[in-house]
Coordinates of C-alpha atoms in Angstrom, one line a residue:
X243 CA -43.5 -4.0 44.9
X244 CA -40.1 -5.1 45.7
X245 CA -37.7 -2.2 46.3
X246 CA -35.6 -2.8 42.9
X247 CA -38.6 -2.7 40.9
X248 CA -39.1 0.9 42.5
X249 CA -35.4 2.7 41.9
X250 CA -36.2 1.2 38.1
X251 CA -39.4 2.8 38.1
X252 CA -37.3 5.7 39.4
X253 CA -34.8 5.7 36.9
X254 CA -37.3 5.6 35.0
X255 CA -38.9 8.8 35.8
X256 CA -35.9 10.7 36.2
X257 CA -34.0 9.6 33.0
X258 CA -37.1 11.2 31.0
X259 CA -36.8 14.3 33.1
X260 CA -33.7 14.7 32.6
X261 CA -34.4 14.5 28.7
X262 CA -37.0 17.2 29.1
X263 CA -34.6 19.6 30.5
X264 CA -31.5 19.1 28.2
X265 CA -33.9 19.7 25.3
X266 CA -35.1 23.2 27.9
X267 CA -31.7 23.8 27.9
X268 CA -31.0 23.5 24.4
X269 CA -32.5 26.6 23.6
X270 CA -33.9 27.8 26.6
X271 CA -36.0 31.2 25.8
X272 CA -37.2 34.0 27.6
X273 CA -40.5 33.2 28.2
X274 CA -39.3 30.0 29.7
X275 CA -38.4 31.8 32.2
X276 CA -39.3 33.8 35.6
X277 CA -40.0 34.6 39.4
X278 CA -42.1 33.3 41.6
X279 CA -44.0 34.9 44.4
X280 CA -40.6 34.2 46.7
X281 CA -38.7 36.0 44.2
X282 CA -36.6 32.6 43.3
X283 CA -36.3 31.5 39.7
X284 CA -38.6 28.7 37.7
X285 CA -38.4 27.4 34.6
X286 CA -40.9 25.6 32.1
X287 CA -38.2 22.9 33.0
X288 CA -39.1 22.7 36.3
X289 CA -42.8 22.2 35.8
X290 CA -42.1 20.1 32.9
X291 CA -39.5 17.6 35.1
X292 CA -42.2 17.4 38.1
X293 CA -44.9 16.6 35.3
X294 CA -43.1 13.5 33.8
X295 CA -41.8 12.0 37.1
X296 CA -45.5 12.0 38.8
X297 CA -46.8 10.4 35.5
X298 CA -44.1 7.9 34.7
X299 CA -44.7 6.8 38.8
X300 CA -48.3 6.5 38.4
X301 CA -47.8 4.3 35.4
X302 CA -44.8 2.2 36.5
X303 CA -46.1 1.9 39.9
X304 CA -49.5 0.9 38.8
X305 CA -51.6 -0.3 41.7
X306 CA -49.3 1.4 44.3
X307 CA -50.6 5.0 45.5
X308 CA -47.8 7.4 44.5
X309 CA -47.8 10.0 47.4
X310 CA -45.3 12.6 45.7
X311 CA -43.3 15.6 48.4
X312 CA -42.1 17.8 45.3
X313 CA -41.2 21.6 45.2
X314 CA -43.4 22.7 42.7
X315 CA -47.4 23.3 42.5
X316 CA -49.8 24.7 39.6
X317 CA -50.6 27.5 41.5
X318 CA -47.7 29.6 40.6
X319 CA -47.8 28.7 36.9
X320 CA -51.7 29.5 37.1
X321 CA -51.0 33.0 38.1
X322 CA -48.8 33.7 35.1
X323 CA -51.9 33.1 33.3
X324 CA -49.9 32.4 29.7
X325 CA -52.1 29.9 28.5
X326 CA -48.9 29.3 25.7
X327 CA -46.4 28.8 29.1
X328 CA -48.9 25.9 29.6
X329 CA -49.0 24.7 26.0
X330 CA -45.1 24.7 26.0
X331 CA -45.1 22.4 28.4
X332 CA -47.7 20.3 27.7
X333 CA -46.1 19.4 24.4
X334 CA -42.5 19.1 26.7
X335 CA -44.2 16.5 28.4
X336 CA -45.8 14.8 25.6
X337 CA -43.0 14.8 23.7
X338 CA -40.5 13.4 26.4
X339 CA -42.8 10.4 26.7
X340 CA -43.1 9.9 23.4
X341 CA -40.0 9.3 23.2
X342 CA -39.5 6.1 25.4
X343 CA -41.8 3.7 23.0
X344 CA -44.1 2.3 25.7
X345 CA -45.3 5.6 26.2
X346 CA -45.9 6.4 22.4
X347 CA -49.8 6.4 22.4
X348 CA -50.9 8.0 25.5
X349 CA -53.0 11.3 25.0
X350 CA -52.2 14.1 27.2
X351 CA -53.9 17.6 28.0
X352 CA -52.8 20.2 29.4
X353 CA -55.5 19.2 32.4
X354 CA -53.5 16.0 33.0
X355 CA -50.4 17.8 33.4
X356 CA -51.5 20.2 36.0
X357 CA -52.7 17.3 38.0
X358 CA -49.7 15.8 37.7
X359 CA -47.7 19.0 38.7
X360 CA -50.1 19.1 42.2
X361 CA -49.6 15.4 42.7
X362 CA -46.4 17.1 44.2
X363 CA -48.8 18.2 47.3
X364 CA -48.4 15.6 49.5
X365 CA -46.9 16.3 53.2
X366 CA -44.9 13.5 53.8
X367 CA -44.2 12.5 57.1
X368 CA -43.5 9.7 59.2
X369 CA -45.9 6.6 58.3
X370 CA -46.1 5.2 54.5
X371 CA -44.6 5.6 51.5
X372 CA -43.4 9.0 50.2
X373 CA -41.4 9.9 47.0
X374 CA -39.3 13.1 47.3
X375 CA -38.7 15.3 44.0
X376 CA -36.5 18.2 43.6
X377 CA -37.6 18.1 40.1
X378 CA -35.1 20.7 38.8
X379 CA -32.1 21.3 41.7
X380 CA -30.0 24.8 41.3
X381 CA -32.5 25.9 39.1
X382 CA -30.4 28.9 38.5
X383 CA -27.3 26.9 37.3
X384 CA -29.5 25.3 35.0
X385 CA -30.6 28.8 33.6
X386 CA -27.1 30.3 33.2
X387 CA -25.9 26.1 32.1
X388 CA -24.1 25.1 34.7
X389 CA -24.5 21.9 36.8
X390 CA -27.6 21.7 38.0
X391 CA -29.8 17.7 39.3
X392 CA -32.8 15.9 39.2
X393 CA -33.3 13.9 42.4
X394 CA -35.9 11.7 43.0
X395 CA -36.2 9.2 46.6
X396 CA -38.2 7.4 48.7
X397 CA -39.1 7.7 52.1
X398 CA -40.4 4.3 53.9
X399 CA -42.1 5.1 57.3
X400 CA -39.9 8.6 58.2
X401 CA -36.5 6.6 56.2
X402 CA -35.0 7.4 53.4
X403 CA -34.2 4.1 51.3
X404 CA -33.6 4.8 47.9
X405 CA -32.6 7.2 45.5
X406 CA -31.8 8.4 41.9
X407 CA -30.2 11.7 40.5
X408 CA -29.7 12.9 37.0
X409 CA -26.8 15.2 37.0
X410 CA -26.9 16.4 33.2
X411 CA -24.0 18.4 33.0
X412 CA -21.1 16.4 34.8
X413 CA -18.5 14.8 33.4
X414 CA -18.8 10.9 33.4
X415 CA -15.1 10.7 34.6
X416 CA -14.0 11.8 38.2
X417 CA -13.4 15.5 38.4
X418 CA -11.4 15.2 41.5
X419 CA -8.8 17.9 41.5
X420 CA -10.6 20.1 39.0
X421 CA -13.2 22.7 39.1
X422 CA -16.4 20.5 37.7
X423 CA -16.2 22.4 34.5
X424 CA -18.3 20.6 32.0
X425 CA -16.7 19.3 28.7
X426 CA -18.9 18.4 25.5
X427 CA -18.3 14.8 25.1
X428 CA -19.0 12.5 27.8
X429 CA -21.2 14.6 30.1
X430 CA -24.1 13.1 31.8
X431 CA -24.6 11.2 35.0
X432 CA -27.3 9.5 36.7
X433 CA -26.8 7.9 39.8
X434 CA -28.4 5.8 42.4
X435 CA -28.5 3.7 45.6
X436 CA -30.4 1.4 47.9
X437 CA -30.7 0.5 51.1
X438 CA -27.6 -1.8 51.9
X439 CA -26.7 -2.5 48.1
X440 CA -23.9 0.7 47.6
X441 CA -24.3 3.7 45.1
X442 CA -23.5 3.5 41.0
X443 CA -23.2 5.9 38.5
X444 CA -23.8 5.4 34.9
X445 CA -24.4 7.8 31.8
X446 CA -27.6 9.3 31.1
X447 CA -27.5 9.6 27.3
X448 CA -25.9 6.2 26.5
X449 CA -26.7 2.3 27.2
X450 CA -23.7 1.3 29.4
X451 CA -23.0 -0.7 32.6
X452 CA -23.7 1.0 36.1
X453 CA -19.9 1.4 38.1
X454 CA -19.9 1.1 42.2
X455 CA -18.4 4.4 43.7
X456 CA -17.3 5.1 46.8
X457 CA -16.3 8.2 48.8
X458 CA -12.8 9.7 49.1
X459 CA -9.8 7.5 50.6
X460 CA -8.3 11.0 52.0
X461 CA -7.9 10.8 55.8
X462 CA -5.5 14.1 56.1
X463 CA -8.5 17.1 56.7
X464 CA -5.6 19.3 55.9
X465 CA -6.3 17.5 51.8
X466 CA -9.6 17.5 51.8
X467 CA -11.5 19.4 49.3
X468 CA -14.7 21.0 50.4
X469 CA -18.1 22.3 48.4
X470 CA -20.5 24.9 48.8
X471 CA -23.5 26.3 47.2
X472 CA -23.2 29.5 45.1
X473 CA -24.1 32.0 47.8
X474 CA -23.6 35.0 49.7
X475 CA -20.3 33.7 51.7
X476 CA -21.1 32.1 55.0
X477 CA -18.1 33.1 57.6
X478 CA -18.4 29.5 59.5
X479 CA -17.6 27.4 55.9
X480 CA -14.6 29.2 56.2
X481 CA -13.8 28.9 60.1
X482 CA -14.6 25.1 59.9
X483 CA -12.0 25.1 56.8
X484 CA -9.0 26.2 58.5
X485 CA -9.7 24.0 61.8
X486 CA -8.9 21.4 59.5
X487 CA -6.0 23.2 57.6
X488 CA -7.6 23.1 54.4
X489 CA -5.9 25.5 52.4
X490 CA -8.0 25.3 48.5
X491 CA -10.5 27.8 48.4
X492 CA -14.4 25.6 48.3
X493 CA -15.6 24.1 44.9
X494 CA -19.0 26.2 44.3
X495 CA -21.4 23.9 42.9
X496 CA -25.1 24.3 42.6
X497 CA -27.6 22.0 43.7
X498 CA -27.5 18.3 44.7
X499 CA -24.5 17.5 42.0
X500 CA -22.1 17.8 45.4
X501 CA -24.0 14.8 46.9
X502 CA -23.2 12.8 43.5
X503 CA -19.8 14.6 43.3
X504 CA -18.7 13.3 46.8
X505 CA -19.8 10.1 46.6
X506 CA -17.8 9.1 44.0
X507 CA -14.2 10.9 45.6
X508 CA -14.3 14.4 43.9
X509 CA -13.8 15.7 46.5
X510 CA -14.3 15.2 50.8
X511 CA -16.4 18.1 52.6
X512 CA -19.4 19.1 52.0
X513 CA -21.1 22.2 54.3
X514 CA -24.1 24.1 54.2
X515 CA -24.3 26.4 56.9
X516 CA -26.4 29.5 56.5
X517 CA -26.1 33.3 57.9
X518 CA -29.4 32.7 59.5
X519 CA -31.7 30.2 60.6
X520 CA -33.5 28.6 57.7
X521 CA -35.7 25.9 56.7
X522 CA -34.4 23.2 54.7
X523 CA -36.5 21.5 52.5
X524 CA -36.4 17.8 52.0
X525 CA -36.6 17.5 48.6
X526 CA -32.8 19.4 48.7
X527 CA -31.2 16.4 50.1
X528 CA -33.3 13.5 50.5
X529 CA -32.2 11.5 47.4
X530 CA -27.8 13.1 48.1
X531 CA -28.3 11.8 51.8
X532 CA -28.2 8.1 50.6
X533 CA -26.0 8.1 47.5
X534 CA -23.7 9.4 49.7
X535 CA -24.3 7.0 52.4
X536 CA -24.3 4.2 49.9
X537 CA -21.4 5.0 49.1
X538 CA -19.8 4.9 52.6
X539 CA -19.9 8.7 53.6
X540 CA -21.8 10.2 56.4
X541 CA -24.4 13.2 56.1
X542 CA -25.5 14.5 59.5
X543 CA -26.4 18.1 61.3
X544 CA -24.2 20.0 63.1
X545 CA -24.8 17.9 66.5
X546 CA -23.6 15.2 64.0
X547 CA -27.3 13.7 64.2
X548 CA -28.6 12.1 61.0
X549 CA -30.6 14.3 59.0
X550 CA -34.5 13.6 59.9
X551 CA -36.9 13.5 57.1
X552 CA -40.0 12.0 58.9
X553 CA -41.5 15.5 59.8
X554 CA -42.8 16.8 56.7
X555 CA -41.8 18.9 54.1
X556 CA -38.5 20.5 56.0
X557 CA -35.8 18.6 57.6
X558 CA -35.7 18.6 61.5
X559 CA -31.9 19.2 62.3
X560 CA -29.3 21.4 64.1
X561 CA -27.7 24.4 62.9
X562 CA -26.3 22.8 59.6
X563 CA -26.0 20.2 57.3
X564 CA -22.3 18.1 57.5
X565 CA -21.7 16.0 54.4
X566 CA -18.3 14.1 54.6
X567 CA -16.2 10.2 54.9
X568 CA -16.1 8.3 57.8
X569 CA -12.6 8.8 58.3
X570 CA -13.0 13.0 58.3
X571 CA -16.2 12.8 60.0
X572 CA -14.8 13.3 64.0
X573 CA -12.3 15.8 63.2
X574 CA -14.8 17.5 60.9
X575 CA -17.7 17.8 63.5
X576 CA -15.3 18.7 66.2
X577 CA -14.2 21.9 64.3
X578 CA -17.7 22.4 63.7
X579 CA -18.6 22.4 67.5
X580 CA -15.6 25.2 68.0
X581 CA -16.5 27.0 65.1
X582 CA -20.2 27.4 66.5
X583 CA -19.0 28.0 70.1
X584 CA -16.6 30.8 68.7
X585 CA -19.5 32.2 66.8
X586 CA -21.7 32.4 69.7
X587 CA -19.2 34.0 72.2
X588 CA -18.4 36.7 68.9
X589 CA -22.3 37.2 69.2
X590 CA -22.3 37.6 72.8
X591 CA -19.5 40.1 72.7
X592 CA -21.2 42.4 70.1
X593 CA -24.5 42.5 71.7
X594 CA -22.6 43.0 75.2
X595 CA -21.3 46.1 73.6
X596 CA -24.2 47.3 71.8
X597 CA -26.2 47.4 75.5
X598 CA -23.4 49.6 77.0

């Protein structure tokens, strides 16, 4: 299959999964619901989302083997043991099929959806064809209704070449300058991107034509806006910041909805740095790296690398994750190399003192 009849089979997929969860969302209830093993928060949404991407794959996709890298697995939802979590979404799955009319007739047990959930297993790597699902992004946002993605993309021998994200609850017009607060009416993007074709955006809940986007004109750092994930502040975001002058405090957004959000000029910077070293898992920016590339921005490490997706289910890269134009990307990495260094001599220091 030709690379545009994939990103329609995976609009496709993520279109329905984003209906699942806005119907989650529309009255989300206790029981949907709860912590996993790691302590971090799942919903039926989640479960539900992973569930209808594997299966609208396997049916779009047909003779093509859909090897799926997604976050989720039946396991956790097995040891909950609520044999009505499972029902609930069975029938969320069902239903969101249902709903697109070439699905209509297609029986579906709660079996099948468990096997779809754990089609999610694959490893990924650096030969074939992989997909890459974060099926529900800043699962927590979507809890408390905030902005919150669906990102779905391919990986052709270790490269990431296309990709499609659902971001539910952002406004269809630019939000540069604003806080990303979501109004009622016209809410609902779904973007996407290819290889050498450029990112669009269109909405998710209405027939209407895709737009190009492109990434911030702003070459002054010191105008730049930056985002950051809802987190425990990390000192460095806010080091890097004033090396470049910027004065607004960071947009906090959750999930992948600052990939989308940057590619389309909301705003310039995007970091993610953490307090310690941490895995990064690929399904947390596979599908942003190339919208925003598409789009003519530049997603790298700190070493100002390009992220490396070929060696399984984390990223291989330095330090942090740099998400930015072309035009800010020197100045940007270069007050990312003295913000480290400065870091590093501060650690030195401390443990120099601790020893006498």
């Amino acid at each position: 299959m030709s690379y545009d009849e994939m990103l329609t089979a995976a609009k496709k997929a993520v279109s329905l999964a984003a209906r699942l969860s806005n119907e989650v969302r529309k009255s989300l209830l206790v029981t949907d619901v709860w912590n996993k093993s790691d302590d971090s928060p799942v919903t039926v949404a989640d479960y539900g989302s992973q569930a209808v991407v594997s299966l609208v794959l396997e049916r779009e996709l047909k003779n093509e083997p859909v090897s799926l890298v997604a976050e989720e697995d039946s396991g956790e939802l097995r040891k909950i043991a609520a044999e009505n979590v499972l029902a609930r979404i069975t029938e969320l799955v069902k239903d969101t099929l249902a709903s697109d009319e070439s699905y209509a007739a297609s029986p579906l047990s709660s079996d099948d959806v468990l096997n779809a959930i754990d089609r999610g297993k694959s490893e990924g790597g650096p030969k074939g064809r992989h997909w890459i699902l974060d099926p529900i992004g800043g699962t927590r946002g979507f809890i408390r209704g905030e902005q919150y993605a669906i990102g779905l993309a391919l990986l052709v021998e270790g490269k990431v070449v296309l990709g499609v994200m659902a971001c539910p609850k952002l406004p269809l017009a630019s939000t540069a300058g604003n806080t990303l607060k979501s109004s009622p009416e016209k809410v609902g993007c779904l973007f996407y991107g290819s290889v050498g074709t450029g990112t669009y955006v269109q909405s998710l809940s209405v027939d209407s034509l895709p737009v190009k986007v492109e990434v911030s004109s702003v070459d002054d750092p010191a105008k730049a806006s930056f985002f950051e994930s809802y987190h425990t502040p990390v000192p460095i975001h806010n080091t890097i910041a004033k090396k470049l002058g910027i004065k607004d405090s960071p947009i906090k957004i959750n999930s992948q909805t600052k990939y989308a959000a940057l590619s389309r000029g909301d705003g310039e910077v995007y970091l993610r740095f953490t307090r310690k070293p941490r895995p990064e898992s690929i399904w947390n920016h596979a599908a942003g790296s190339i919208i925003v590339s598409e789009a003519g921005g530049k997603v790298t490490d700190a070493a100002g690398d390009p992220l490396d997706f070929s060696k399984g289910k984390y990223l291989d890269y330095k330090r942090g994750i740099v998400v930015t134009t072309q035009k800010l990307l020197p100045r940007l990495l270069k007050a990312v190399r003295e913000s480290i260094k400065e870091e590093e001599e501060e650690e030195e220091k401390a443990a120099s003192v601790k020893l006498h």
